[in-house]
XYZ file of C-alpha atoms in Angstrom:
63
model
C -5.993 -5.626 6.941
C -3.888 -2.971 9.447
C -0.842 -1.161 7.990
C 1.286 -4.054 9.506
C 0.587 -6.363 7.045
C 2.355 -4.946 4.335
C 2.372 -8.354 2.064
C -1.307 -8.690 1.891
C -1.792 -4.796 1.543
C 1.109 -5.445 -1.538
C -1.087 -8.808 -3.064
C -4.340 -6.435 -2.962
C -2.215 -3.137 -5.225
C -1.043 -5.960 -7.301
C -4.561 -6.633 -8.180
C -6.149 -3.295 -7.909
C -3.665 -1.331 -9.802
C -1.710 -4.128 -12.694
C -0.653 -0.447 -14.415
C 0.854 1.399 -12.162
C 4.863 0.552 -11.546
C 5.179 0.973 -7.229
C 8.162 2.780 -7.654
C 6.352 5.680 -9.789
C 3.418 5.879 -6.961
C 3.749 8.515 -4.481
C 3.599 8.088 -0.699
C -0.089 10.281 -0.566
C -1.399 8.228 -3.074
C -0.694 4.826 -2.063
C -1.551 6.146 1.588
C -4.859 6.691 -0.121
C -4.944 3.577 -2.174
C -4.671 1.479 0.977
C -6.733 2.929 2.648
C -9.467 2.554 0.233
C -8.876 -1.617 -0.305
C -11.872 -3.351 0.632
C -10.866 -5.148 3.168
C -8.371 -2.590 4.983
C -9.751 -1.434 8.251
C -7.137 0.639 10.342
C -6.787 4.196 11.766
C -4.896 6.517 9.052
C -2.678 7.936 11.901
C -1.306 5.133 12.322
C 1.162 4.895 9.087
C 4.459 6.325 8.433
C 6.708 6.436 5.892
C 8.745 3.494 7.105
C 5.665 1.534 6.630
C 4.777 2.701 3.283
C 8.470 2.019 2.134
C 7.499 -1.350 3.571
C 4.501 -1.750 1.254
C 6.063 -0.380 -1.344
C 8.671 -2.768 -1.342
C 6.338 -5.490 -0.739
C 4.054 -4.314 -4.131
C 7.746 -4.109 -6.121
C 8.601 -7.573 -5.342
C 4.539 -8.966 -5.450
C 4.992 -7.671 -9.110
């Protein structure tokens, strides 16, 4: 996974974290939490917010 594909990064926090509400997770921490997916394999300097509203949008609706 690369930080473009924000609906299959969303599918694996749906999984990995059934608890947590998106909307209550901070930007550093889901930065973190995507990053740390098993199958997510891209460069850290490559996200932005604009992309992590993405996911986070993506994980809201996913849920």
């Amino acid at each position: 996974m690369k930080w473009i594909d924000t609906l299959e990064i969303a599918m694996a926090l749906v999984d990995a974290y059934p608890e947590y509400d998106p909307v209550s997770v901070n930007f550093v921490d889901l930065r973190n939490w995507v990053m740390q997916l098993p199958d997510f394999d891209d460069a850290p300097d490559r996200c932005n917010e604009k992309i992590l509203e993405a996911i986070q949008q993506a994980w809201l609706d996913e849920r």
